[in-house]
CSV table of C-alpha atoms in Angstrom, one decimal:
chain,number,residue,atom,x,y,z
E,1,UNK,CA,-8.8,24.1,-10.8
E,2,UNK,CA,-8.8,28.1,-10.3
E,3,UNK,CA,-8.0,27.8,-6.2
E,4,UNK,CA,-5.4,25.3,-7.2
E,5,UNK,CA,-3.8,27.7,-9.7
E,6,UNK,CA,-4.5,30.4,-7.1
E,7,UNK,CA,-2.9,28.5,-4.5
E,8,UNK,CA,0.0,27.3,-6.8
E,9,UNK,CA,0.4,31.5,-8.0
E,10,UNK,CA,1.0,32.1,-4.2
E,11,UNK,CA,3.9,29.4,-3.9
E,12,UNK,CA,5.4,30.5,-6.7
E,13,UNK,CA,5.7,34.2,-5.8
E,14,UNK,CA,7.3,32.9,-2.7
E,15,UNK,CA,9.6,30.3,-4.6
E,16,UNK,CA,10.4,32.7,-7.2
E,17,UNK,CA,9.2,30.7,-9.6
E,18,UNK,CA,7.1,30.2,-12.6
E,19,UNK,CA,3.8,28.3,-12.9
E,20,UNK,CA,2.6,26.0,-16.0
E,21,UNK,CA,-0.9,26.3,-16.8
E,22,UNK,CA,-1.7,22.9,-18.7
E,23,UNK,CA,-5.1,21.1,-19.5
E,24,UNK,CA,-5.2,18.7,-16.8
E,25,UNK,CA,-5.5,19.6,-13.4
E,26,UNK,CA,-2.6,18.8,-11.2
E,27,UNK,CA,-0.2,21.8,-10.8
E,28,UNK,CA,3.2,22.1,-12.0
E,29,UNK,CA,5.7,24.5,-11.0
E,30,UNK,CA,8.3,25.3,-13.9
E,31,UNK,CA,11.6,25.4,-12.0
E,32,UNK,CA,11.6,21.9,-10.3
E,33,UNK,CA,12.8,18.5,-11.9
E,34,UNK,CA,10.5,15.8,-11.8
E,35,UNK,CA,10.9,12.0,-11.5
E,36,UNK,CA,9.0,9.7,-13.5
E,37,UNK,CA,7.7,8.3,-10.5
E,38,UNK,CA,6.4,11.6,-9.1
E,39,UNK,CA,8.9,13.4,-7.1
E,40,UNK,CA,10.0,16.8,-7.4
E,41,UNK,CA,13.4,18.0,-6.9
E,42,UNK,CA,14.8,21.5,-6.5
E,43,UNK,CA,18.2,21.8,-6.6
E,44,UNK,CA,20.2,25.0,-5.1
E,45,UNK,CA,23.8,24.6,-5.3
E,46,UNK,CA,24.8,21.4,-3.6
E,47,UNK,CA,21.4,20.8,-1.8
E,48,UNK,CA,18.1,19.4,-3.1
E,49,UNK,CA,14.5,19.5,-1.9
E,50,UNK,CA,12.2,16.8,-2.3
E,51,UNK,CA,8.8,16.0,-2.4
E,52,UNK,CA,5.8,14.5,-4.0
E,53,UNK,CA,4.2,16.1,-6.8
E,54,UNK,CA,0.2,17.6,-6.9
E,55,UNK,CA,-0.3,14.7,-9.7
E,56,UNK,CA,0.7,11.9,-6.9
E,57,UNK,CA,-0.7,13.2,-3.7
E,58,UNK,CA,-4.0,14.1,-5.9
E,59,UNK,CA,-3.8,10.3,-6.5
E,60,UNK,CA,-2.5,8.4,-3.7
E,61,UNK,CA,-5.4,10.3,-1.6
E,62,UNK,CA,-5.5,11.8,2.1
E,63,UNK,CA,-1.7,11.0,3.3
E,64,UNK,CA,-1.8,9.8,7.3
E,65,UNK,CA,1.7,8.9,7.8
E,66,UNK,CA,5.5,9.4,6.3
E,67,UNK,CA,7.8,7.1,7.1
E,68,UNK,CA,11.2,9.4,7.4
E,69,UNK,CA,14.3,8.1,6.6
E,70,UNK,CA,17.5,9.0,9.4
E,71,UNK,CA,19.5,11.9,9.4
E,72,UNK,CA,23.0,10.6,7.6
E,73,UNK,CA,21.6,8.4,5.3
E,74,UNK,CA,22.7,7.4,1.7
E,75,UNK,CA,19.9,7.8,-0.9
E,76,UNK,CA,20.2,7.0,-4.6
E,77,UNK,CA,18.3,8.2,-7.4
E,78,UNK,CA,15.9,6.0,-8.5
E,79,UNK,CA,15.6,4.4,-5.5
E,80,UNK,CA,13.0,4.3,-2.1
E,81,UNK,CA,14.2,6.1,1.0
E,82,UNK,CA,10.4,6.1,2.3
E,83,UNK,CA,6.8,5.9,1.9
E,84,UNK,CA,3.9,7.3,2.4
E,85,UNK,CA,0.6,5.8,3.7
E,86,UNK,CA,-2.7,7.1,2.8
E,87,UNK,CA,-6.2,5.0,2.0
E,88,UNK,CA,-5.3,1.8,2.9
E,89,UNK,CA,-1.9,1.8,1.2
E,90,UNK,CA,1.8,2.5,1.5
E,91,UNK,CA,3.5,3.9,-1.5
E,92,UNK,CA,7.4,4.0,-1.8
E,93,UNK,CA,8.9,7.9,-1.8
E,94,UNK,CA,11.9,7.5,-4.9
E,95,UNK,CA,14.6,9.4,-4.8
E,96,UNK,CA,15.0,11.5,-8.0
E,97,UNK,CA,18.8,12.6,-7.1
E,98,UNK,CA,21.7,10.8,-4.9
E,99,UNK,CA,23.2,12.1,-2.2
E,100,UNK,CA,22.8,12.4,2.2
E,101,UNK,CA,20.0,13.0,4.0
E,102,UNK,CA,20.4,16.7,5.7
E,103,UNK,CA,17.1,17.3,6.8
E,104,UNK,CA,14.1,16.0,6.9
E,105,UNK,CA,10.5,17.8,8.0
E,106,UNK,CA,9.8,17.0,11.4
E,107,UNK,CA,6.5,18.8,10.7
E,108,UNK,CA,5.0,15.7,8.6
E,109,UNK,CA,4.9,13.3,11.4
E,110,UNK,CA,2.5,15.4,13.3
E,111,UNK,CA,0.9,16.8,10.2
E,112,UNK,CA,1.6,14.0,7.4
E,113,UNK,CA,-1.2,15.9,5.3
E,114,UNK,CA,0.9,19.1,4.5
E,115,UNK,CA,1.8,16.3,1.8
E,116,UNK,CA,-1.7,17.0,0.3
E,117,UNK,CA,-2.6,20.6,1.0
E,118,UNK,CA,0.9,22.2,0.4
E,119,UNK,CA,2.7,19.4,-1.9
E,120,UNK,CA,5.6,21.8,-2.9
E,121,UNK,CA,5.9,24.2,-0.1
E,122,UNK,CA,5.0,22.8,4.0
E,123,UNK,CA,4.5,19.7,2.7
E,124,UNK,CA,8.6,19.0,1.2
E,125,UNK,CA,9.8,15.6,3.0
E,126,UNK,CA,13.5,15.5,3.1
E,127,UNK,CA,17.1,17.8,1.9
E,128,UNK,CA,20.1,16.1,1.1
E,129,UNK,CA,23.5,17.3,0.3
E,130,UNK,CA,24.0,15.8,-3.5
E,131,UNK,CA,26.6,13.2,-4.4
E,132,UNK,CA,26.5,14.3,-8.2
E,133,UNK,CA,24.8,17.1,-9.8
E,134,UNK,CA,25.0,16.0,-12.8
E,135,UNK,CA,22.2,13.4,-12.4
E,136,UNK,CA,19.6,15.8,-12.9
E,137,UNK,CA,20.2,16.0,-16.2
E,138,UNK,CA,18.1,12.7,-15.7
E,139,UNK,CA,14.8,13.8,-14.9
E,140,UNK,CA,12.2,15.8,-16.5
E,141,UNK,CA,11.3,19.3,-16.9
E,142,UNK,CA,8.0,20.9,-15.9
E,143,UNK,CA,6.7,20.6,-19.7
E,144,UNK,CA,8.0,17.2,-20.1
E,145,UNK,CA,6.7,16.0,-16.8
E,146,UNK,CA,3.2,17.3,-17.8
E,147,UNK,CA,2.9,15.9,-21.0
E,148,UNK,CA,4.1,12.7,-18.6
E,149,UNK,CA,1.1,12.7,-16.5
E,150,UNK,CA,-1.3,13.8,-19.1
E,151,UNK,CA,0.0,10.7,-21.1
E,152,UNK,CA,-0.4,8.4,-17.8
E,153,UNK,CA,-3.9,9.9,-17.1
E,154,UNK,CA,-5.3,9.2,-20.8
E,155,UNK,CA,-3.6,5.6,-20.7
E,156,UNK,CA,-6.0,4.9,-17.6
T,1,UNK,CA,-4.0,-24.8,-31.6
T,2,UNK,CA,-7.1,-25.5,-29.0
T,3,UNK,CA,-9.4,-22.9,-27.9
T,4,UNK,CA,-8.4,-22.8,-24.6
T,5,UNK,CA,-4.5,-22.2,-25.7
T,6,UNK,CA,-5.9,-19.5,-28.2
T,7,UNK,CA,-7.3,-17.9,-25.8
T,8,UNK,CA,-4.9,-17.9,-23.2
T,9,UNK,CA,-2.1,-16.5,-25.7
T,10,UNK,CA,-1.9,-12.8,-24.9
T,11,UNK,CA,-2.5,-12.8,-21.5
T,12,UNK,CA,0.5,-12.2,-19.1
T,13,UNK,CA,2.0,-14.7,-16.9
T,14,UNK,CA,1.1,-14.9,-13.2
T,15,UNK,CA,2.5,-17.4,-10.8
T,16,UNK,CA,0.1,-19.4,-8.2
T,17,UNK,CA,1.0,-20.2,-5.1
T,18,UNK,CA,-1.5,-22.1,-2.8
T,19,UNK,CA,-0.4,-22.7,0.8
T,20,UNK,CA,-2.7,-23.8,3.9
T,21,UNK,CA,-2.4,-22.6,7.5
T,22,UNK,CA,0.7,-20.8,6.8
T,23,UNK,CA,1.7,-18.4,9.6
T,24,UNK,CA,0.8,-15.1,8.8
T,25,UNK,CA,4.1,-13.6,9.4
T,26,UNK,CA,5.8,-15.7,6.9
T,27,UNK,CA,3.2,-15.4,4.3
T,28,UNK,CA,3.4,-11.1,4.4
T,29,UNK,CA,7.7,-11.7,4.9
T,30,UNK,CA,7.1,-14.0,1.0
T,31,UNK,CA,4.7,-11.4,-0.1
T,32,UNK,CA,7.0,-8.5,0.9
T,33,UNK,CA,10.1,-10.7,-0.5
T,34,UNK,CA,8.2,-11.1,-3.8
T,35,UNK,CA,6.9,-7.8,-4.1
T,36,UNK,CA,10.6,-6.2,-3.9
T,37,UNK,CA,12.9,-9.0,-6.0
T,38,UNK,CA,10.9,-10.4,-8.3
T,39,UNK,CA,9.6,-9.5,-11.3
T,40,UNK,CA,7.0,-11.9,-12.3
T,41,UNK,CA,3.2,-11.6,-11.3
T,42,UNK,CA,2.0,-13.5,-8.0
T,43,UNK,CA,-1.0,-15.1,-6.6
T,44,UNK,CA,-1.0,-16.5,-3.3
T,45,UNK,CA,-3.4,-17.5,-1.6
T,46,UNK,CA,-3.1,-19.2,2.1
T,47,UNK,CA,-6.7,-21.1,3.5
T,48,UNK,CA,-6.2,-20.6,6.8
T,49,UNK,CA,-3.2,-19.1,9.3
T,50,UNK,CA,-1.9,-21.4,12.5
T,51,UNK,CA,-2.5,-19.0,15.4
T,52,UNK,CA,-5.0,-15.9,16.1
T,53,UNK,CA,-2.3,-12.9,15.6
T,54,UNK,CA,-3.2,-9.7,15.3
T,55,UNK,CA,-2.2,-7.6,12.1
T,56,UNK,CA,-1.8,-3.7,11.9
T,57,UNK,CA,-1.1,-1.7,9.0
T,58,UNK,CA,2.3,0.4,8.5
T,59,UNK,CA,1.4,3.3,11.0
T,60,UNK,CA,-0.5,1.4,13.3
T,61,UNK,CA,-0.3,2.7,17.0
T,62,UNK,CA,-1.2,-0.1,19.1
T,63,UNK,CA,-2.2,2.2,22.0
T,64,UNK,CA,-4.6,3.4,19.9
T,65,UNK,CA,-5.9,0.1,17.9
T,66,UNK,CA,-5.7,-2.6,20.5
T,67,UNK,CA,-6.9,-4.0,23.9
T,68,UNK,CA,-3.5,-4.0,25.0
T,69,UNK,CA,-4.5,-5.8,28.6
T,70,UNK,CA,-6.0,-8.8,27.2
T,71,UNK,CA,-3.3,-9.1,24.2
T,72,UNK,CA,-0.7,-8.9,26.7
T,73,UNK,CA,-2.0,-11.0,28.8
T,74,UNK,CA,-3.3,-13.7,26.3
T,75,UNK,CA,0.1,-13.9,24.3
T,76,UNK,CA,-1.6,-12.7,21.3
T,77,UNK,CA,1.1,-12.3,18.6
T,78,UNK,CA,1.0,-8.0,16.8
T,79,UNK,CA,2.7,-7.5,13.3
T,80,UNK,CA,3.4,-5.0,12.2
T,81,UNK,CA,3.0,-5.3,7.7
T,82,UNK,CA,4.5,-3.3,4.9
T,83,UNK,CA,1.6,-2.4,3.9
T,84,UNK,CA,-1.5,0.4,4.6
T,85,UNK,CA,-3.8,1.0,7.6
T,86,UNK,CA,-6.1,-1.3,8.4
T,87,UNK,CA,-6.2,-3.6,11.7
T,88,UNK,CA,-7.1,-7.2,11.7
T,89,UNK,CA,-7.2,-10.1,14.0
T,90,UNK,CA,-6.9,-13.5,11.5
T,91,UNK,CA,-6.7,-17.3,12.7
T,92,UNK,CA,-7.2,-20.4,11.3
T,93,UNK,CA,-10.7,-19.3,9.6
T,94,UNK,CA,-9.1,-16.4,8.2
T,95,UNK,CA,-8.8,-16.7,4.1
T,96,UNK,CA,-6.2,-15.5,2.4
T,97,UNK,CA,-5.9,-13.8,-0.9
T,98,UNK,CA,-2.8,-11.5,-2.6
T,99,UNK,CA,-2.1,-10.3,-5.9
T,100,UNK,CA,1.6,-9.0,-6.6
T,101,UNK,CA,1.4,-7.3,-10.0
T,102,UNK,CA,3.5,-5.2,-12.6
T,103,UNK,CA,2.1,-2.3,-13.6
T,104,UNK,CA,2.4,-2.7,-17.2
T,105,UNK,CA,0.7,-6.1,-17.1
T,106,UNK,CA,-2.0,-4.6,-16.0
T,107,UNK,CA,-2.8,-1.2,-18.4
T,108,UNK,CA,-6.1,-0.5,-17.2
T,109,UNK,CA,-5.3,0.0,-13.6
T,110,UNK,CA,-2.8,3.0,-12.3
T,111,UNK,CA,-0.5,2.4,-9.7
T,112,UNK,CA,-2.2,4.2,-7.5
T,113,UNK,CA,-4.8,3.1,-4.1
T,114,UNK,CA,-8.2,3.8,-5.8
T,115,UNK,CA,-7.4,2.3,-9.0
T,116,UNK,CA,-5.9,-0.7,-7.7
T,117,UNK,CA,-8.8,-1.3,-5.2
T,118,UNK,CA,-11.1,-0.5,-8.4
T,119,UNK,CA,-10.0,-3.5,-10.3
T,120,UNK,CA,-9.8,-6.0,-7.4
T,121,UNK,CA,-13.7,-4.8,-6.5
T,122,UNK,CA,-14.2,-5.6,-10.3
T,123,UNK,CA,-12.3,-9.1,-9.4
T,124,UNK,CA,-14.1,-10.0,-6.7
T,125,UNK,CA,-17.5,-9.3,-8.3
T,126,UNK,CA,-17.2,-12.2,-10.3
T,127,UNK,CA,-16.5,-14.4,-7.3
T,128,UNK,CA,-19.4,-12.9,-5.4
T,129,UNK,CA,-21.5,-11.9,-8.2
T,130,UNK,CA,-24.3,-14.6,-6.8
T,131,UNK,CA,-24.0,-13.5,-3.0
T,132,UNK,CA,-25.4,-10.7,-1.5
T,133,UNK,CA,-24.0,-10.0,1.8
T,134,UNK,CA,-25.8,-6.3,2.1
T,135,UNK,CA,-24.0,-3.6,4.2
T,136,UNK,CA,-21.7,-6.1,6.0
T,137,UNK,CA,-18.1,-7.1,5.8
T,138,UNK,CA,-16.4,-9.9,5.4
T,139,UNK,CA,-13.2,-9.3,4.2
T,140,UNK,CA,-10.3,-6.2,4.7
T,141,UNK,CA,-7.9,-5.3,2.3
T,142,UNK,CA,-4.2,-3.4,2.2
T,143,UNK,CA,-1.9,-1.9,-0.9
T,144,UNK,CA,1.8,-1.3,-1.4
T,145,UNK,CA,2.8,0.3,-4.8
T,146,UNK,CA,6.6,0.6,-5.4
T,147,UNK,CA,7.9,2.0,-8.4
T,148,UNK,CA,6.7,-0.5,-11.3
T,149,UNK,CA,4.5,-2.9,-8.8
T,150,UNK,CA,1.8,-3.0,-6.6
T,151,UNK,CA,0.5,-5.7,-4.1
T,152,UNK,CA,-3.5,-5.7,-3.2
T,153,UNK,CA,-3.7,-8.8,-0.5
T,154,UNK,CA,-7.3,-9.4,1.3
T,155,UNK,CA,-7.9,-11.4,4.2
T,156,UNK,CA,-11.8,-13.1,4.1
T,157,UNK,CA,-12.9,-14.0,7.3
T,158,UNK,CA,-14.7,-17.3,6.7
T,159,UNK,CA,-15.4,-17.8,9.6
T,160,UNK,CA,-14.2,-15.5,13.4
T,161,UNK,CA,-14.0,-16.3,17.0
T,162,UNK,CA,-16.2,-13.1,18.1
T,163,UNK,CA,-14.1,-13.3,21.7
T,164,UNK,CA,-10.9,-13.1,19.4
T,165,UNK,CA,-12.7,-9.1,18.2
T,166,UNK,CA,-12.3,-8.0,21.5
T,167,UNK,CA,-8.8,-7.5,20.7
T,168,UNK,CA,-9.2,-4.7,19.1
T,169,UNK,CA,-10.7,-1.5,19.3
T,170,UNK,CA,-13.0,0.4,17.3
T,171,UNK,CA,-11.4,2.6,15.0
T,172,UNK,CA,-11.2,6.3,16.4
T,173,UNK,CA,-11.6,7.2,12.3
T,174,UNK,CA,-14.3,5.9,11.5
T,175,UNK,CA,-15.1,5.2,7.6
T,176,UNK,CA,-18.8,6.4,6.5
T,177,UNK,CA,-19.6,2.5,6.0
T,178,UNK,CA,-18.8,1.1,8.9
T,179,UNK,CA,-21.2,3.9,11.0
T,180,UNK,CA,-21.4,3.0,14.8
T,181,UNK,CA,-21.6,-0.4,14.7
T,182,UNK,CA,-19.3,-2.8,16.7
T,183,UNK,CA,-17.5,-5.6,15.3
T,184,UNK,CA,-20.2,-8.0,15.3
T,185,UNK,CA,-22.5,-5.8,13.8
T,186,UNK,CA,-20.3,-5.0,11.1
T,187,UNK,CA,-19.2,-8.0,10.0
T,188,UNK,CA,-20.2,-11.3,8.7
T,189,UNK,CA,-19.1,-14.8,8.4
T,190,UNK,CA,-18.5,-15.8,4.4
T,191,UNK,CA,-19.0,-19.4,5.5
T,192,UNK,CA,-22.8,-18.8,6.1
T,193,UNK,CA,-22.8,-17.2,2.5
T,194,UNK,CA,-21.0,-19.6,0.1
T,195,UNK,CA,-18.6,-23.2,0.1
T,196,UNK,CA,-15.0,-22.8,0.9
T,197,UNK,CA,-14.0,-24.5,-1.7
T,198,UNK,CA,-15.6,-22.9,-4.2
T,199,UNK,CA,-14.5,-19.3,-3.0
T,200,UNK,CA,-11.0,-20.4,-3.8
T,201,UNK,CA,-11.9,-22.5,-7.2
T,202,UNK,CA,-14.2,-19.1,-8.1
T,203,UNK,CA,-11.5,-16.7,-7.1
T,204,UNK,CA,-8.7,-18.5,-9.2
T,205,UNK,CA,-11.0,-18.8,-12.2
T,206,UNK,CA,-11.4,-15.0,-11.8
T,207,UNK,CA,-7.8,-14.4,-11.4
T,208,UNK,CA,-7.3,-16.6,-14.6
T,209,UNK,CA,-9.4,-14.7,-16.8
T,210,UNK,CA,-6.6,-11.8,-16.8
T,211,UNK,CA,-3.4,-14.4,-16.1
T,212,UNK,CA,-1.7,-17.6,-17.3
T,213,UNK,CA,-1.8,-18.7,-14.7
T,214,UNK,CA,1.3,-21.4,-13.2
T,215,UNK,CA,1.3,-23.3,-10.1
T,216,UNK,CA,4.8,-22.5,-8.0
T,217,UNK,CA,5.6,-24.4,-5.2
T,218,UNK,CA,6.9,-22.9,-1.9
T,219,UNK,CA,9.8,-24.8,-2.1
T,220,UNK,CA,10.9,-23.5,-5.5
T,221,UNK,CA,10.8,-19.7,-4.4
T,222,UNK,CA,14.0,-18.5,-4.1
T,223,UNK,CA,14.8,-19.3,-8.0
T,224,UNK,CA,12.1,-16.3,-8.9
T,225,UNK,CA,13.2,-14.0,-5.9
T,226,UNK,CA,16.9,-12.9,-5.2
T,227,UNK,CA,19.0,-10.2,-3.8
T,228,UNK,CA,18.5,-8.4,-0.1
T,229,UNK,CA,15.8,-6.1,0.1
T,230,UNK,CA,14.1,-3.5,2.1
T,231,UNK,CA,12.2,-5.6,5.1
T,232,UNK,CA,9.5,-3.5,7.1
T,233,UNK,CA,6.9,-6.5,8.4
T,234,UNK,CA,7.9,-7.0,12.0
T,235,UNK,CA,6.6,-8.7,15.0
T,236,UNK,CA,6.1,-6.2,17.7
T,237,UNK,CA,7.8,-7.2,20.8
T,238,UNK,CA,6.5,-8.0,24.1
T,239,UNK,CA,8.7,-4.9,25.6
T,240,UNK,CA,7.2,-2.9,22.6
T,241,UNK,CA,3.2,-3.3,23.9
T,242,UNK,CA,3.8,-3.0,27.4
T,243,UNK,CA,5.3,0.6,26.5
T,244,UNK,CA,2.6,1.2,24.5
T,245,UNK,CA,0.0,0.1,27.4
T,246,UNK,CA,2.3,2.1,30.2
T,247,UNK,CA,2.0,5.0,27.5
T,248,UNK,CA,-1.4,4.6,27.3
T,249,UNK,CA,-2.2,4.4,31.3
T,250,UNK,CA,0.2,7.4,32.0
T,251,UNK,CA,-1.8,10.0,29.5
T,252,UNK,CA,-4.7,8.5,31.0
């Protein structure tokens, strides 16, 4: 818990960003969106980031493969553009905004568990150019997303 | 009201559907097809598939999972499934078990690999709960978890063809379990273990002590599952393995 906080300070003083100390142990930086299905969005003008949060790589296990969607393609909010594989199973990456794939990281194909070590720095999967800004309104801010995962956690 | 009915009340629907010697390809193309457009609970279960293929998970390279000489030169079908790592080699003696689920009818278990491998272990112990097969294997399993559902499908090898293990290649990651041994070592045959008819009776009782469970016939699919969606199970090409092998020989 103290490395990851440690860890998390770091990214945030590169990110420029806040960090939320809560009870349970995944980290969550203040600053981001979240999906309900564990993504993490940050948005800067019309581009977004995305990823996987600490809660989902912390659960899905050691990552060995993204699947990477093409340069140019549509995503929509809400729905798979990818997966990721890791002990024994794939799991569908959501997308928590719509637009076009801009970029993705090259570096995860070679080094797929930068999804685990470095979940919202190295290890961000794709930038698109956004369709409509307004949909973040949609998702969840860092205290609502951790009063999310607490809930899930404690339901299990 | 009878007991049985009493009981029964509360417990979600799942729909069973039993097919025998069902290619393989066609029974992960139904799974993947079920697990994307429908929203009902599945249970299929397939005794047996009509020709040795070989099956890979997601990422599977097959330079580095296969015998690519003797695959190539056999005519030894490769798929490639939608869901995790893990790399098989199934035929006729191959049993078949998946379970397509929503995560809601199913609170206890988060959508996520460990949990979902959690509750199928506790599954399975009933079935095997008088059987002790000690530190071998005799089944492999694979997950997909979209956004509300997950699939956990097992293949049980009843029964293998130890020429048909030459196929494949041991693992360069090795899990703790599985130590040094080959295949042979590592595995075991269910068949000299318990009937194959009362694996499947067992393993539906176990599956309908969580379920309703209601028998679907294949033929009456495509009323529970409509609309495209994404397809990812594929059957490698011949032109894709003998890149693969060339690729292999070259770095050699």
């Amino acid at each position: 818990m103290a490395s990851s906080l440690l860890w998390a300070s770091r990214v945030a003083s590169r990110l420029r960003i806040s960090v939320s100390q809560r009870g349970f142990s995944s980290v969550v930086l203040k600053d981001l969106k979240y999906a309900d299905s564990h993504e993490w969005v940050k948005i800067d003008g019309n581009k977004a980031t995305f990823g996987i949060t600490d809660h989902a790589q912390d659960h899905l296990g050691d990552v060995v493969y993204v699947e990477l969607p093409d340069l140019g393609r549509p995503v929509s909010q809400g729905e798979s553009f990818g997966a990721v594989e890791s002990v024994k199973a794939t799991s569908d990456i959501n997308s928590p905004v719509s637009g076009t794939v801009v970029e993705v990281n090259e570096k995860l194909t070679e080094s797929p568990g930068l999804v685990n070590t470095s979940p919202y720095e190295e290890g961000w999967i794709i930038k698109v150019e956004l369709s409509d800004a307004g949909e973040a309104k949609n998702l969840m801010d860092s205290d609502k997303y951790s009063k999310f995962c607490e809930e899930e956690d404690v339901k299990h | 009201m009878s007991v049985n009915r009493a009981k029964n009340l509360g417990l979600p629907l799942m729909n069973l559907v039993r097919l025998k010697g069902a290619p393989i390809l066609e029974q992960l193309h139904l799974e993947e097809r079920l697990l994307r457009t429908s929203s009902d609970n599945w249970c299929i279960v397939n005794d047996g598939t009509n020709v040795p293929t070989i099956v890979m998970g997601m990422s599977g390279k097959p330079s580095q999972l296969l015998e690519l000489g003797p695959v190539i030169q056999d005519r030894i079908p490769v798929i490639k499934r939608f869901t995790g790592r893990g790399t098989v080699i199934v035929d006729k003696s191959t049993m078949f078990v998946s379970l397509i689920c929503n995560k809601d009818d199913v609170p206890n278990v988060q959508p996520y690999p460990r949990s979902v491998m959690a509750w199928s272990g506790s599954l399975y112990g009933e079935v095997f709960k008088d059987y002790v097969f000690g530190d071998r294997k005799f089944g492999g399993n694979a997950q997909s978890i979209i956004r509300n559902r997950w699939i956990h499908h097992t293949s049980f090898l009843w029964d293998y063809n130890v020429r048909n293990m030459a196929y494949l290649k041991l693992p360069s990651r090795v899990p703790q379990y599985r130590l040094e041994r080959d295949h042979t070592d590592f595995v075991c045959r269910m068949k000299d273990y318990i009937e194959r008819s009362d694996f499947v009776e067992k393993t539906v009782k176990a599956v309908g002590n969580q379920f309703t469970l209601k028998q679907v016939n294949l033929e009456d699919i495509d009323s529970y599952a409509k609309g495209e969606h994404l397809k990812s199970t594929r059957l490698l090409t011949l032109k894709e393995l003998e890149e693969a092998m060339a690729g292999t020989t070259h770095n050699a």
